[in-house]
Short mmCIF file of C-alpha atoms in Angstrom, two decimals:
data_model
loop_
_atom_site.label_atom_id
_atom_site.label_comp_id
_atom_site.label_asym_id
_atom_site.label_seq_id
_atom_site.Cartn_x
_atom_site.Cartn_y
_atom_site.Cartn_z
CA MET M 1 3.96 -22.91 -49.97
CA VAL M 2 1.98 -24.19 -47.03
CA VAL M 3 4.98 -26.03 -45.69
CA VAL M 4 7.19 -22.92 -45.70
CA LEU M 5 4.49 -20.89 -43.89
CA ALA M 6 3.96 -23.61 -41.36
CA VAL M 7 7.64 -23.96 -40.70
CA ILE M 8 8.02 -20.21 -40.23
CA GLY M 9 5.00 -20.24 -37.85
CA MET M 10 6.39 -23.13 -35.84
CA VAL M 11 9.84 -21.67 -35.50
CA SER M 12 8.35 -18.28 -34.43
CA ALA M 13 6.13 -19.99 -31.86
CA GLY M 14 9.07 -21.89 -30.48
CA VAL M 15 11.25 -18.76 -30.16
CA LEU M 16 8.40 -16.84 -28.56
CA SER M 17 7.69 -19.52 -26.02
CA VAL M 18 11.30 -19.47 -24.86
CA VAL M 19 11.22 -15.67 -24.61
CA TYR M 20 7.90 -15.77 -22.78
CA GLN M 21 9.19 -18.29 -20.26
CA THR M 22 12.24 -16.27 -19.44
CA THR M 23 10.42 -12.99 -19.14
CA SER M 24 7.08 -13.88 -17.57
CA ALA M 25 8.49 -14.50 -14.08
CA ILE M 26 10.25 -11.12 -14.15
CA ILE M 27 7.13 -9.37 -15.48
CA GLU M 28 5.01 -10.86 -12.66
CA GLU M 29 7.61 -9.92 -10.06
CA ASN M 30 7.76 -6.36 -11.42
CA ALA M 31 4.00 -5.99 -11.22
CA ALA M 32 3.86 -7.37 -7.69
CA ARG M 33 6.72 -5.09 -6.58
CA ALA M 34 5.16 -2.06 -8.23
CA LEU M 35 1.88 -2.69 -6.39
CA GLU M 36 3.74 -3.27 -3.12
CA SER M 37 5.68 -0.02 -3.47
CA SER M 38 2.39 1.77 -4.25
CA VAL M 39 0.84 0.40 -1.07
CA LEU M 40 3.89 1.59 0.84
CA GLU M 41 3.33 5.05 -0.54
CA VAL M 42 -0.33 5.31 0.55
CA LEU M 43 0.26 3.55 3.92
CA PRO M 44 3.44 5.15 5.35
CA GLY M 45 5.20 2.94 7.96
CA THR M 46 4.20 -0.37 6.32
CA SER M 47 6.85 -3.03 6.15
CA THR M 48 4.85 -6.02 4.81
CA VAL M 49 1.65 -6.17 2.73
CA ASN M 50 -0.97 -8.83 3.27
CA ILE M 51 -3.57 -9.45 0.55
CA ILE M 52 -7.11 -10.01 1.84
CA ARG M 53 -9.74 -11.36 -0.52
CA ALA M 54 -13.24 -10.34 0.50
CA SER M 55 -16.24 -11.53 -1.47
CA ARG M 56 -18.81 -8.83 -2.06
CA ASP M 57 -21.75 -11.19 -1.79
CA GLU M 58 -22.54 -13.88 0.66
CA LEU M 59 -22.42 -16.95 -1.61
CA GLY M 60 -19.85 -19.43 -0.37
CA GLU M 61 -17.22 -21.52 -2.14
CA ASP M 62 -19.85 -23.97 -3.41
CA ASP M 63 -21.55 -21.55 -5.79
CA GLN M 64 -21.76 -22.55 -9.45
CA ARG M 65 -20.03 -19.54 -11.06
CA THR M 66 -16.60 -19.81 -12.67
CA ALA M 67 -13.55 -18.61 -10.87
CA LYS M 68 -13.35 -15.64 -13.19
CA GLU M 69 -16.87 -14.51 -12.35
CA ARG M 70 -16.15 -14.82 -8.63
CA GLU M 71 -13.01 -12.77 -9.08
CA GLN M 72 -15.05 -9.92 -10.49
CA THR M 73 -17.25 -9.72 -7.37
CA THR M 74 -14.22 -9.96 -5.08
CA THR M 75 -12.73 -6.94 -3.47
CA LEU M 76 -8.95 -7.17 -2.98
CA ILE M 77 -7.79 -5.39 0.08
CA TYR M 78 -4.12 -4.82 0.93
CA GLN M 79 -3.38 -4.67 4.59
CA GLY M 80 -0.21 -2.89 5.66
CA VAL M 81 1.57 -4.22 8.66
CA ASP M 82 4.43 -2.40 10.38
CA GLU M 83 7.72 -3.94 11.73
CA GLN M 84 6.12 -4.83 15.08
CA GLY M 85 3.34 -6.67 13.36
CA ARG M 86 0.69 -4.12 14.10
CA PRO M 87 -1.67 -3.26 11.21
CA VAL M 88 -1.06 0.25 9.89
CA GLY M 89 -4.13 0.38 7.78
CA TYR M 90 -5.66 -0.99 4.63
CA ALA M 91 -5.52 -0.06 1.02
CA PHE M 92 -7.85 -0.80 -1.88
CA VAL M 93 -8.08 0.01 -5.60
CA GLY M 94 -11.11 2.08 -6.74
CA GLU M 95 -12.17 2.63 -10.36
CA GLY M 96 -13.96 5.58 -11.89
CA ASN M 97 -14.79 6.48 -15.50
CA GLY M 98 -12.72 9.43 -16.66
CA TYR M 99 -12.56 11.40 -19.88
CA GLY M 100 -10.27 8.93 -21.72
CA GLY M 101 -11.13 5.68 -19.95
CA VAL M 102 -10.97 4.05 -16.57
CA VAL M 103 -9.08 5.83 -13.76
CA ARG M 104 -7.66 3.39 -11.19
CA VAL M 105 -6.87 4.84 -7.80
CA LEU M 106 -5.15 3.18 -4.87
CA VAL M 107 -6.47 4.50 -1.55
CA GLY M 108 -4.81 4.01 1.84
CA VAL M 109 -6.95 4.14 4.99
CA ALA M 110 -5.66 4.38 8.57
CA GLU M 111 -6.38 1.42 10.82
CA ALA M 112 -7.16 3.47 13.90
CA SER M 113 -9.39 6.26 12.50
CA ASP M 114 -10.80 4.79 9.29
CA GLU M 115 -9.77 8.00 7.59
CA ILE M 116 -7.97 8.23 4.23
CA LEU M 117 -4.24 8.71 4.60
CA ASN M 118 -3.24 9.16 1.02
CA ILE M 119 -4.29 8.24 -2.55
CA LYS M 120 -2.25 7.35 -5.59
CA ILE M 121 -3.37 7.30 -9.22
CA LEU M 122 -2.34 3.88 -10.50
CA GLU M 123 -3.49 4.15 -14.08
CA HIS M 124 -5.24 6.72 -16.18
CA THR M 125 -5.59 7.71 -19.83
CA GLU M 126 -6.67 11.31 -19.31
CA THR M 127 -5.52 14.19 -21.48
CA PRO M 128 -1.86 15.09 -20.75
CA GLY M 129 -1.55 18.51 -19.21
CA LEU M 130 -5.30 18.78 -18.35
CA GLY M 131 -6.81 15.60 -16.95
CA SER M 132 -3.38 14.33 -15.89
CA ARG M 133 -3.41 17.01 -13.21
CA ILE M 134 -5.32 14.49 -11.07
CA GLU M 135 -1.81 13.20 -10.27
CA ASN M 136 -0.79 16.48 -8.66
CA ASP M 137 -0.18 16.57 -4.91
CA ASP M 138 -2.58 19.48 -4.18
CA PHE M 139 -5.51 17.60 -5.74
CA ARG M 140 -4.71 14.25 -4.14
CA GLN M 141 -4.09 15.65 -0.69
CA GLN M 142 -7.67 16.92 -0.49
CA PHE M 143 -8.74 13.32 0.05
CA ALA M 144 -6.66 12.85 3.19
CA GLY M 145 -8.71 12.75 6.39
CA LYS M 146 -11.98 11.78 4.65
CA SER M 147 -14.03 8.98 6.14
CA THR M 148 -17.00 6.96 4.80
CA GLN M 149 -19.31 9.57 6.41
CA ASP M 150 -17.94 12.35 4.12
CA PRO M 151 -19.58 12.95 0.78
CA ILE M 152 -16.22 12.78 -1.15
CA ALA M 153 -17.65 14.58 -4.17
CA ILE M 154 -16.40 17.30 -6.44
CA GLY M 155 -18.01 20.67 -5.55
CA SER M 156 -18.92 19.67 -1.98
CA ASP M 157 -15.74 18.67 -0.13
CA ILE M 158 -13.23 18.22 -2.96
CA ASP M 159 -12.17 21.16 -5.16
CA ASN M 160 -12.52 20.77 -8.91
CA ILE M 161 -9.62 21.01 -11.31
CA SER M 162 -10.49 23.68 -13.81
CA GLY M 163 -10.57 22.19 -17.35
CA ALA M 164 -10.60 18.62 -16.00
CA THR M 165 -13.95 18.27 -14.31
CA ILE M 166 -14.61 14.75 -15.67
CA SER M 167 -11.16 13.50 -14.62
CA ALA M 168 -11.53 14.96 -11.14
CA ARG M 169 -15.00 13.49 -10.82
CA ALA M 170 -13.70 10.07 -11.85
CA VAL M 171 -11.17 10.12 -9.05
CA ALA M 172 -13.79 11.17 -6.50
CA GLU M 173 -16.11 8.45 -7.72
CA ALA M 174 -13.35 5.83 -7.60
CA VAL M 175 -12.47 6.82 -4.04
CA ARG M 176 -16.06 7.09 -2.79
CA GLU M 177 -17.40 3.87 -4.17
CA GLY M 178 -14.26 1.81 -3.53
CA PHE M 179 -14.14 3.10 0.02
CA GLN M 180 -17.71 1.95 0.76
CA ASP M 181 -17.01 -1.54 -0.54
CA ALA M 182 -13.62 -1.84 1.12
CA TYR M 183 -14.79 -0.48 4.45
CA ALA M 184 -17.73 -2.92 4.46
CA ALA M 185 -15.48 -5.81 3.45
CA TYR M 186 -12.66 -4.99 5.82
CA ARG M 187 -14.70 -4.14 8.91
CA GLY M 188 -17.52 -6.55 8.19
CA GLY M 189 -15.20 -9.43 7.76
CA GLN M 190 -13.63 -9.22 11.19
CA MET H 1 31.22 -0.64 -49.63
CA THR H 2 30.03 2.79 -50.83
CA ARG H 3 26.79 1.27 -52.08
CA ILE H 4 26.04 -0.21 -48.61
CA TRP H 5 26.94 3.11 -47.01
CA LYS H 6 24.49 4.75 -49.42
CA ASN H 7 21.80 2.24 -48.43
CA PHE H 8 22.32 3.14 -44.78
CA LEU H 9 22.33 6.96 -45.29
CA ASN H 10 19.20 6.72 -47.52
CA GLY H 11 16.94 6.24 -44.49
CA LEU H 12 18.59 8.91 -42.50
CA TRP H 13 17.98 11.74 -44.92
CA ASP H 14 16.91 11.25 -48.58
CA GLU H 15 14.14 8.75 -47.80
CA ASN H 16 13.67 9.57 -44.13
CA PRO H 17 10.49 7.62 -43.25
CA THR H 18 8.93 10.38 -41.14
CA PHE H 19 9.96 13.54 -42.94
CA ARG H 20 10.29 12.39 -46.56
CA ILE H 21 8.13 9.34 -47.21
CA LEU H 22 5.66 10.12 -44.43
CA ILE H 23 4.99 6.52 -43.40
CA GLY H 24 4.54 5.07 -39.98
CA LEU H 25 2.87 8.28 -38.87
CA CYS H 26 0.48 6.76 -36.34
CA PRO H 27 3.09 5.89 -33.72
CA THR H 28 5.05 9.00 -34.75
CA LEU H 29 2.23 11.35 -33.78
CA ALA H 30 0.98 9.32 -30.82
CA VAL H 31 4.06 8.50 -28.72
CA THR H 32 6.22 11.57 -29.22
CA THR H 33 4.87 13.43 -26.15
CA SER H 34 8.39 13.37 -24.75
CA ALA H 35 11.91 12.96 -26.10
CA ILE H 36 12.54 9.69 -24.22
CA ASN H 37 9.31 8.16 -25.56
CA GLY H 38 10.22 9.12 -29.13
CA PHE H 39 13.73 7.81 -28.75
CA SER H 40 12.78 4.48 -27.21
CA MET H 41 9.99 3.92 -29.68
CA GLY H 42 12.51 4.63 -32.45
CA LEU H 43 15.00 2.13 -31.07
CA ALA H 44 12.32 -0.57 -30.57
CA THR H 45 11.28 -0.05 -34.22
CA THR H 46 14.90 -0.08 -35.36
CA PHE H 47 15.46 -3.49 -33.71
CA VAL H 48 12.38 -4.89 -35.38
CA ILE H 49 13.24 -3.51 -38.88
CA LEU H 50 16.86 -4.61 -38.63
CA CYS H 51 16.06 -8.16 -37.50
CA SER H 52 13.19 -8.63 -39.91
CA SER H 53 15.09 -7.18 -42.88
CA VAL H 54 18.03 -9.52 -42.21
CA LEU H 55 15.83 -12.59 -41.75
CA ILE H 56 13.61 -11.79 -44.77
CA SER H 57 16.60 -11.18 -46.89
CA ILE H 58 18.07 -14.60 -45.91
CA LEU H 59 14.77 -16.34 -46.54
CA ARG H 60 13.83 -14.37 -49.75
CA SER H 61 14.49 -17.30 -52.10
CA VAL H 62 12.68 -19.78 -49.78
CA ILE H 63 9.42 -17.84 -49.21
CA PRO H 64 7.07 -18.38 -52.12
CA SER H 65 5.86 -15.03 -53.43
CA LYS H 66 2.15 -15.94 -53.00
CA VAL H 67 2.47 -16.22 -49.23
CA ARG H 68 5.16 -13.62 -48.74
CA ILE H 69 2.98 -11.12 -46.88
CA PRO H 70 1.72 -13.56 -44.20
CA ALA H 71 5.27 -14.92 -43.84
CA TYR H 72 6.68 -11.38 -43.37
CA ILE H 73 4.00 -10.51 -40.85
CA ILE H 74 4.71 -13.63 -38.81
CA LEU H 75 8.42 -12.82 -38.71
CA ILE H 76 7.77 -9.16 -37.84
CA ALA H 77 5.24 -10.07 -35.17
CA THR H 78 7.73 -12.45 -33.62
CA PHE H 79 10.35 -9.76 -33.24
CA VAL H 80 7.72 -7.24 -31.96
CA THR H 81 6.60 -9.68 -29.29
CA ILE H 82 10.20 -10.27 -28.26
CA VAL H 83 10.67 -6.50 -27.88
CA ASP H 84 7.37 -6.12 -26.06
CA LEU H 85 8.03 -8.92 -23.57
CA SER H 86 11.60 -8.00 -22.86
CA MET H 87 10.75 -4.29 -22.43
CA ASN H 88 7.99 -5.29 -20.02
CA ALA H 89 10.43 -7.40 -18.05
CA TYR H 90 13.49 -5.10 -17.98
CA LEU H 91 12.20 -1.60 -18.65
CA PRO H 92 8.67 -1.62 -17.08
CA ASP H 93 8.36 2.20 -16.80
CA LEU H 94 9.19 2.72 -20.45
CA HIS H 95 6.88 -0.16 -21.38
CA LYS H 96 4.07 1.56 -19.52
CA SER H 97 4.48 4.89 -21.26
CA LEU H 98 4.70 3.41 -24.77
CA GLY H 99 1.79 1.09 -23.91
CA LEU H 100 -0.36 -0.03 -26.79
CA PHE H 101 1.98 1.40 -29.42
CA LEU H 102 4.66 -1.18 -28.82
CA PRO H 103 2.63 -4.20 -30.09
CA LEU H 104 1.34 -1.97 -32.88
CA ILE H 105 4.81 -1.87 -34.39
CA VAL H 106 3.59 -5.06 -36.17
CA VAL H 107 1.32 -2.97 -38.39
CA ASN H 108 3.72 -0.03 -38.83
CA CYS H 109 3.78 0.07 -42.59
CA LEU H 110 7.44 1.23 -42.41
CA VAL H 111 8.52 -2.30 -41.28
CA LEU H 112 6.47 -4.22 -43.80
CA GLY H 113 7.29 -1.58 -46.45
CA ARG H 114 11.06 -2.11 -46.06
CA ALA H 115 10.56 -5.88 -46.14
CA GLU H 116 8.59 -5.71 -49.31
CA ALA H 117 10.42 -2.92 -51.09
CA PHE H 118 14.03 -3.70 -50.08
CA ALA H 119 14.80 -6.81 -48.08
CA SER H 120 12.92 -9.20 -50.32
CA LYS H 121 14.99 -8.10 -53.35
CA ASN H 122 18.43 -7.41 -51.89
CA PRO H 123 21.28 -9.33 -50.29
CA VAL H 124 21.67 -9.60 -46.50
CA VAL H 125 24.26 -6.91 -45.88
CA ALA H 126 22.48 -4.31 -48.02
CA SER H 127 19.20 -5.15 -46.28
CA ALA H 128 20.78 -4.85 -42.88
CA ALA H 129 22.21 -1.43 -43.82
CA ASP H 130 18.87 -0.32 -45.24
CA GLY H 131 16.98 -1.53 -42.14
CA LEU H 132 19.40 0.11 -39.75
CA GLY H 133 19.36 3.35 -41.70
CA MET H 134 15.54 3.47 -41.86
CA GLY H 135 15.30 2.64 -38.21
CA LEU H 136 17.82 5.24 -37.10
CA GLY H 137 16.18 7.80 -39.42
CA PHE H 138 12.89 7.02 -37.76
CA THR H 139 14.54 7.25 -34.36
CA TRP H 140 16.13 10.72 -34.87
CA ALA H 141 12.88 12.05 -36.36
CA LEU H 142 10.87 10.79 -33.37
CA THR H 143 13.43 12.08 -30.93
CA VAL H 144 13.45 15.55 -32.41
CA LEU H 145 9.68 15.62 -32.56
CA GLY H 146 9.45 14.42 -28.95
CA ALA H 147 12.06 16.89 -27.71
CA ILE H 148 10.27 19.89 -29.29
CA ARG H 149 6.87 18.83 -27.97
CA GLU H 150 8.27 18.12 -24.52
CA LEU H 151 10.03 21.48 -24.47
CA PHE H 152 6.90 23.44 -25.27
CA ALA H 153 4.44 21.36 -23.25
CA ALA H 154 6.50 20.64 -20.11
CA GLY H 155 9.53 22.92 -20.37
CA SER H 156 11.93 19.97 -20.34
CA VAL H 157 13.89 17.82 -22.72
CA PHE H 158 14.73 14.17 -21.76
CA GLY H 159 13.33 15.06 -18.38
CA PHE H 160 15.78 17.88 -17.71
CA GLN H 161 13.95 21.11 -16.89
CA LEU H 162 15.19 23.73 -19.33
CA LEU H 163 12.60 26.51 -18.93
CA GLY H 164 12.20 28.25 -15.59
CA GLU H 165 9.21 28.00 -13.27
CA GLY H 166 7.73 31.25 -14.44
CA VAL H 167 7.49 30.31 -18.12
CA THR H 168 4.00 29.45 -19.27
CA THR H 169 4.03 26.09 -21.11
CA ILE H 170 1.71 25.38 -24.10
CA GLY H 171 -0.31 22.34 -23.24
CA ILE H 172 -1.51 21.71 -26.79
CA PHE H 173 1.93 20.46 -27.76
CA ALA H 174 1.33 17.38 -25.61
CA LEU H 175 -1.91 16.67 -27.47
CA PRO H 176 -2.43 15.20 -30.96
CA PRO H 177 -2.89 18.62 -32.67
CA GLY H 178 0.49 19.67 -31.27
CA ALA H 179 2.02 16.62 -32.94
CA PHE H 180 0.58 17.56 -36.30
CA ILE H 181 1.71 21.20 -35.95
CA THR H 182 5.20 20.24 -34.93
CA LEU H 183 5.53 17.57 -37.68
CA GLY H 184 4.26 20.06 -40.33
CA ILE H 185 6.77 22.72 -39.34
CA LEU H 186 9.65 20.16 -39.24
CA ILE H 187 8.72 18.92 -42.73
CA ALA H 188 8.71 22.47 -44.00
CA ILE H 189 12.20 23.02 -42.51
CA MET H 190 13.49 19.76 -43.99
CA ASN H 191 12.21 20.74 -47.43
CA MET H 192 13.75 24.18 -47.07
CA ILE H 193 17.18 22.61 -46.28
CA GLY H 194 16.71 20.16 -49.09
CA VAL H 195 16.04 22.89 -51.66
CA ARG H 196 19.01 24.94 -50.38
CA LEU H 197 21.35 21.95 -50.65
CA LYS H 198 20.18 21.21 -54.23
CA ASN H 199 20.61 24.85 -55.27
CA ARG H 200 24.17 24.91 -53.91
CA ALA H 201 24.96 21.65 -55.69
CA SER H 202 23.78 23.02 -59.06
#
């Protein structure tokens, strides 16, 4: 009884490890390529994407926390560089709490003006047909041209989506708060 | 041969998992927001039922009956993980839209139900026919459900726009209540056809 179960478990584990090994490289490559193509979308004219890690607090490499804890206080910034090697701008991922869960937004900011070029909703679990309208072009384009000086809030400089206030607010929150962090990290780090 | 054919057809109509036995309803209601989602969820489940039915049928005399449920679950979970990983690698967009419901095929009572009720008592070929029939029955049911919901909620079927721009779509069909409403109406239609067929036969 135990032997049969153990054998079944072992064979399953063996098969799965083979499948995992063949697919994991492809899965990682897909994820990296998906992110890169998203960065290209919010930073038009980009040919290569550099990843900049900026720590949100001033503690150096010698601090006692685990790598995972450090990762959580690290802002990842994607710098887009054009064919001539000039920086086009930078992009970051902001998170806001929506109606159905976390809304993750990728925001592209122009190098020269520090104004938002475009935003892209990476991930959301909002209600289809209502909250999912945060993906519509008319809503997203409202964020273009905003800088860290703008309020970036629903009802002041961003129009609400009727029937999807919480989802729209989540996007504004993600952009606003992520923008502050990324701006500080990107400009402060130079 | 006719008996095997009968095993196969059983799942498509007489004991259709979605419209007749009403099992595996959680993924049915959750993923059928579009025809392609329903179709691919159906095919993923078909692969799992077919493989697990065949394997369980082969091993039916080896697996002691006291530990048969954990043994079945391990086998089913293995196939589900294979589907999950390979879909993530080769069909990332589809994997994203099916999301959490792909790994949840493990606990779809349809899969374990067929293992327990059929594959553990029948020879390999019959079990394969039963698994394939059940899977395809599940697939066509989910595809029809998804197509109807997509048509009313987005005006398209399989991504092809069928209704013009001016037509107002009904958003509730993309939401869980829309799934229940559509499923209820489809079951009613299936029952109506069933009764008609029986009357004609007698």
